[in-house]
Amino acid sequence: MGRLRRIGLVAALGLGLGGPAFAAEKMTGAELAEAMAKVEQWVGGNYSTQAQHEADLAADTPDAEKHRLMYQLFRRVEAPAFEGLVFFEQGSRDGSEDPEMIWRSGLAQVLPDPALGVIRYRELAFKDMPAWHNAHRAPERFAALAPSDVTWDANCDFLLTFNADRTELAGPIPPKACGRMNEGTGQMMYADDKVVIKAGEFWFLGRYVDANGAHVWGNESDVLNKLVKRLEVE
């Protein structure tokens, strides 16, 4: 994802950072309920960016804008201590479940926010990540998972709304809401991120910029990374 994506890096998109501003109509209670049901239907399986990666190679896309090959697994799990929907996420270098190839395991929590009229997409990081590699193979473990076992920052939530025909949910993190220290420069950097969720697809931007909106980390293209479902989780 971490975005698993994204090495656990998440962040802001919009006003003040040189990206498009987030402006969407507030969803009603009925629309929020529909959106939660759609997410449960749409998300799940083994995904990859293979088609996009191969297209970039064929088009001789500049290296700074080339989308790298990524593999990610999503599986809905029951975690009673957490509100909303919870998905186990796992990224590997080759699409396998070989622990040596896994570079991230984490959770995504999806919950409605009636006050804002949006769906919050929140990434949770395990405090002991290696201990949770391939946890989808033992889903009963999530019954005992406690908030103290993970970390998150609500300022880094993606705020999602439906498109006009309700075929996707999309949205960014609020402007400059989610940042971290760049250890190399000693300056703050802010994630420039957005996700799009649709049936069998999960797209994300996943990059960092400085306070002036200059690129710091991640793909320099404005085209989102496109994870597309390739297999069900066996």
mmCIF file with all atom_site columns, N, CA, C and O in Angstrom, residues 13-21 192 207 209-214 222:
data_model
loop_
_atom_site.group_PDB
_atom_site.id
_atom_site.type_symbol
_atom_site.label_atom_id
_atom_site.label_alt_id
_atom_site.label_comp_id
_atom_site.label_asym_id
_atom_site.label_entity_id
_atom_site.label_seq_id
_atom_site.pdbx_PDB_ins_code
_atom_site.Cartn_x
_atom_site.Cartn_y
_atom_site.Cartn_z
_atom_site.occupancy
_atom_site.B_iso_or_equiv
_atom_site.pdbx_formal_charge
_atom_site.auth_seq_id
_atom_site.auth_comp_id
_atom_site.auth_asym_id
_atom_site.auth_atom_id
_atom_site.pdbx_PDB_model_num
ATOM 1  N N  . LEU A 1 13  ? -2.171 16.209 0.512   1.00 0.00 ? 13  LEU A N  1
ATOM 2  C CA . LEU A 1 13  ? -2.316 16.601 -0.883  1.00 0.00 ? 13  LEU A CA 1
ATOM 3  C C  . LEU A 1 13  ? -3.210 17.824 -0.918  1.00 0.00 ? 13  LEU A C  1
ATOM 4  O O  . LEU A 1 13  ? -4.269 17.817 -0.327  1.00 0.00 ? 13  LEU A O  1
ATOM 5  N N  . GLY A 1 14  ? -2.823 18.880 -1.589  1.00 0.00 ? 14  GLY A N  1
ATOM 6  C CA . GLY A 1 14  ? -3.792 19.933 -1.758  1.00 0.00 ? 14  GLY A CA 1
ATOM 7  C C  . GLY A 1 14  ? -3.261 21.331 -1.618  1.00 0.00 ? 14  GLY A C  1
ATOM 8  O O  . GLY A 1 14  ? -2.159 21.639 -2.021  1.00 0.00 ? 14  GLY A O  1
ATOM 9  N N  . LEU A 1 15  ? -4.075 22.207 -1.045  1.00 0.00 ? 15  LEU A N  1
ATOM 10 C CA . LEU A 1 15  ? -3.757 23.618 -0.943  1.00 0.00 ? 15  LEU A CA 1
ATOM 11 C C  . LEU A 1 15  ? -2.428 23.827 -0.235  1.00 0.00 ? 15  LEU A C  1
ATOM 12 O O  . LEU A 1 15  ? -2.160 23.228 0.786   1.00 0.00 ? 15  LEU A O  1
ATOM 13 N N  . GLY A 1 16  ? -1.595 24.670 -0.809  1.00 0.00 ? 16  GLY A N  1
ATOM 14 C CA . GLY A 1 16  ? -0.330 24.995 -0.186  1.00 0.00 ? 16  GLY A CA 1
ATOM 15 C C  . GLY A 1 16  ? 0.784  24.042 -0.557  1.00 0.00 ? 16  GLY A C  1
ATOM 16 O O  . GLY A 1 16  ? 1.932  24.286 -0.270  1.00 0.00 ? 16  GLY A O  1
ATOM 17 N N  . LEU A 1 17  ? 0.471  22.919 -1.206  1.00 0.00 ? 17  LEU A N  1
ATOM 18 C CA . LEU A 1 17  ? 1.500  21.955 -1.576  1.00 0.00 ? 17  LEU A CA 1
ATOM 19 C C  . LEU A 1 17  ? 1.582  21.786 -3.083  1.00 0.00 ? 17  LEU A C  1
ATOM 20 O O  . LEU A 1 17  ? 2.217  20.873 -3.574  1.00 0.00 ? 17  LEU A O  1
ATOM 21 N N  . GLY A 1 18  ? 0.886  22.602 -3.822  1.00 0.00 ? 18  GLY A N  1
ATOM 22 C CA . GLY A 1 18  ? 0.994  22.547 -5.265  1.00 0.00 ? 18  GLY A CA 1
ATOM 23 C C  . GLY A 1 18  ? 0.122  21.492 -5.909  1.00 0.00 ? 18  GLY A C  1
ATOM 24 O O  . GLY A 1 18  ? 0.133  21.320 -7.110  1.00 0.00 ? 18  GLY A O  1
ATOM 25 N N  . GLY A 1 19  ? -0.682 20.763 -5.125  1.00 0.00 ? 19  GLY A N  1
ATOM 26 C CA . GLY A 1 19  ? -1.569 19.755 -5.675  1.00 0.00 ? 19  GLY A CA 1
ATOM 27 C C  . GLY A 1 19  ? -2.988 20.288 -5.711  1.00 0.00 ? 19  GLY A C  1
ATOM 28 O O  . GLY A 1 19  ? -3.280 21.382 -5.230  1.00 0.00 ? 19  GLY A O  1
ATOM 29 N N  . PRO A 1 20  ? -3.919 19.506 -6.266  1.00 0.00 ? 20  PRO A N  1
ATOM 30 C CA . PRO A 1 20  ? -5.299 19.955 -6.339  1.00 0.00 ? 20  PRO A CA 1
ATOM 31 C C  . PRO A 1 20  ? -5.922 20.011 -4.950  1.00 0.00 ? 20  PRO A C  1
ATOM 32 O O  . PRO A 1 20  ? -5.625 19.210 -4.089  1.00 0.00 ? 20  PRO A O  1
ATOM 33 N N  . ALA A 1 21  ? -6.784 20.981 -4.715  1.00 0.00 ? 21  ALA A N  1
ATOM 34 C CA . ALA A 1 21  ? -7.475 21.083 -3.441  1.00 0.00 ? 21  ALA A CA 1
ATOM 35 C C  . ALA A 1 21  ? -8.542 20.003 -3.350  1.00 0.00 ? 21  ALA A C  1
ATOM 36 O O  . ALA A 1 21  ? -9.094 19.570 -4.352  1.00 0.00 ? 21  ALA A O  1
ATOM 37 N N  . ASP A 1 192 ? 2.341  13.595 0.036   1.00 0.00 ? 192 ASP A N  1
ATOM 38 C CA . ASP A 1 192 ? 1.483  14.111 -1.035  1.00 0.00 ? 192 ASP A CA 1
ATOM 39 C C  . ASP A 1 192 ? 0.742  12.887 -1.550  1.00 0.00 ? 192 ASP A C  1
ATOM 40 O O  . ASP A 1 192 ? 1.275  12.142 -2.363  1.00 0.00 ? 192 ASP A O  1
ATOM 41 N N  . ARG A 1 207 ? 3.753  9.946  -2.301  1.00 0.00 ? 207 ARG A N  1
ATOM 42 C CA . ARG A 1 207 ? 5.042  10.637 -2.398  1.00 0.00 ? 207 ARG A CA 1
ATOM 43 C C  . ARG A 1 207 ? 5.127  11.715 -1.326  1.00 0.00 ? 207 ARG A C  1
ATOM 44 O O  . ARG A 1 207 ? 4.133  12.048 -0.677  1.00 0.00 ? 207 ARG A O  1
ATOM 45 N N  . VAL A 1 209 ? 6.672  15.703 -0.266  1.00 0.00 ? 209 VAL A N  1
ATOM 46 C CA . VAL A 1 209 ? 7.123  17.001 -0.740  1.00 0.00 ? 209 VAL A CA 1
ATOM 47 C C  . VAL A 1 209 ? 7.578  17.833 0.464   1.00 0.00 ? 209 VAL A C  1
ATOM 48 O O  . VAL A 1 209 ? 7.259  17.512 1.610   1.00 0.00 ? 209 VAL A O  1
ATOM 49 N N  . ASP A 1 210 ? 8.323  18.904 0.192   1.00 0.00 ? 210 ASP A N  1
ATOM 50 C CA . ASP A 1 210 ? 8.721  19.774 1.295   1.00 0.00 ? 210 ASP A CA 1
ATOM 51 C C  . ASP A 1 210 ? 7.640  20.838 1.536   1.00 0.00 ? 210 ASP A C  1
ATOM 52 O O  . ASP A 1 210 ? 6.576  20.824 0.903   1.00 0.00 ? 210 ASP A O  1
ATOM 53 N N  . ALA A 1 211 ? 7.910  21.751 2.441   1.00 0.00 ? 211 ALA A N  1
ATOM 54 C CA . ALA A 1 211 ? 6.910  22.751 2.819   1.00 0.00 ? 211 ALA A CA 1
ATOM 55 C C  . ALA A 1 211 ? 6.515  23.652 1.658   1.00 0.00 ? 211 ALA A C  1
ATOM 56 O O  . ALA A 1 211 ? 5.442  24.259 1.672   1.00 0.00 ? 211 ALA A O  1
ATOM 57 N N  . ASN A 1 212 ? 7.382  23.722 0.635   1.00 0.00 ? 212 ASN A N  1
ATOM 58 C CA . ASN A 1 212 ? 7.080  24.553 -0.535  1.00 0.00 ? 212 ASN A CA 1
ATOM 59 C C  . ASN A 1 212 ? 6.466  23.760 -1.682  1.00 0.00 ? 212 ASN A C  1
ATOM 60 O O  . ASN A 1 212 ? 6.218  24.304 -2.749  1.00 0.00 ? 212 ASN A O  1
ATOM 61 N N  . GLY A 1 213 ? 6.257  22.462 -1.458  1.00 0.00 ? 213 GLY A N  1
ATOM 62 C CA . GLY A 1 213 ? 5.658  21.627 -2.491  1.00 0.00 ? 213 GLY A CA 1
ATOM 63 C C  . GLY A 1 213 ? 6.649  20.979 -3.430  1.00 0.00 ? 213 GLY A C  1
ATOM 64 O O  . GLY A 1 213 ? 6.245  20.316 -4.391  1.00 0.00 ? 213 GLY A O  1
ATOM 65 N N  . ALA A 1 214 ? 7.940  21.144 -3.175  1.00 0.00 ? 214 ALA A N  1
ATOM 66 C CA . ALA A 1 214 ? 8.956  20.529 -4.032  1.00 0.00 ? 214 ALA A CA 1
ATOM 67 C C  . ALA A 1 214 ? 9.075  19.039 -3.715  1.00 0.00 ? 214 ALA A C  1
ATOM 68 O O  . ALA A 1 214 ? 9.047  18.629 -2.550  1.00 0.00 ? 214 ALA A O  1
ATOM 69 N N  . ASP A 1 222 ? 2.313  12.547 -11.854 1.00 0.00 ? 222 ASP A N  1
ATOM 70 C CA . ASP A 1 222 ? 1.018  12.768 -11.216 1.00 0.00 ? 222 ASP A CA 1
ATOM 71 C C  . ASP A 1 222 ? 0.064  11.604 -11.449 1.00 0.00 ? 222 ASP A C  1
ATOM 72 O O  . ASP A 1 222 ? -1.051 11.607 -10.912 1.00 0.00 ? 222 ASP A O  1
#
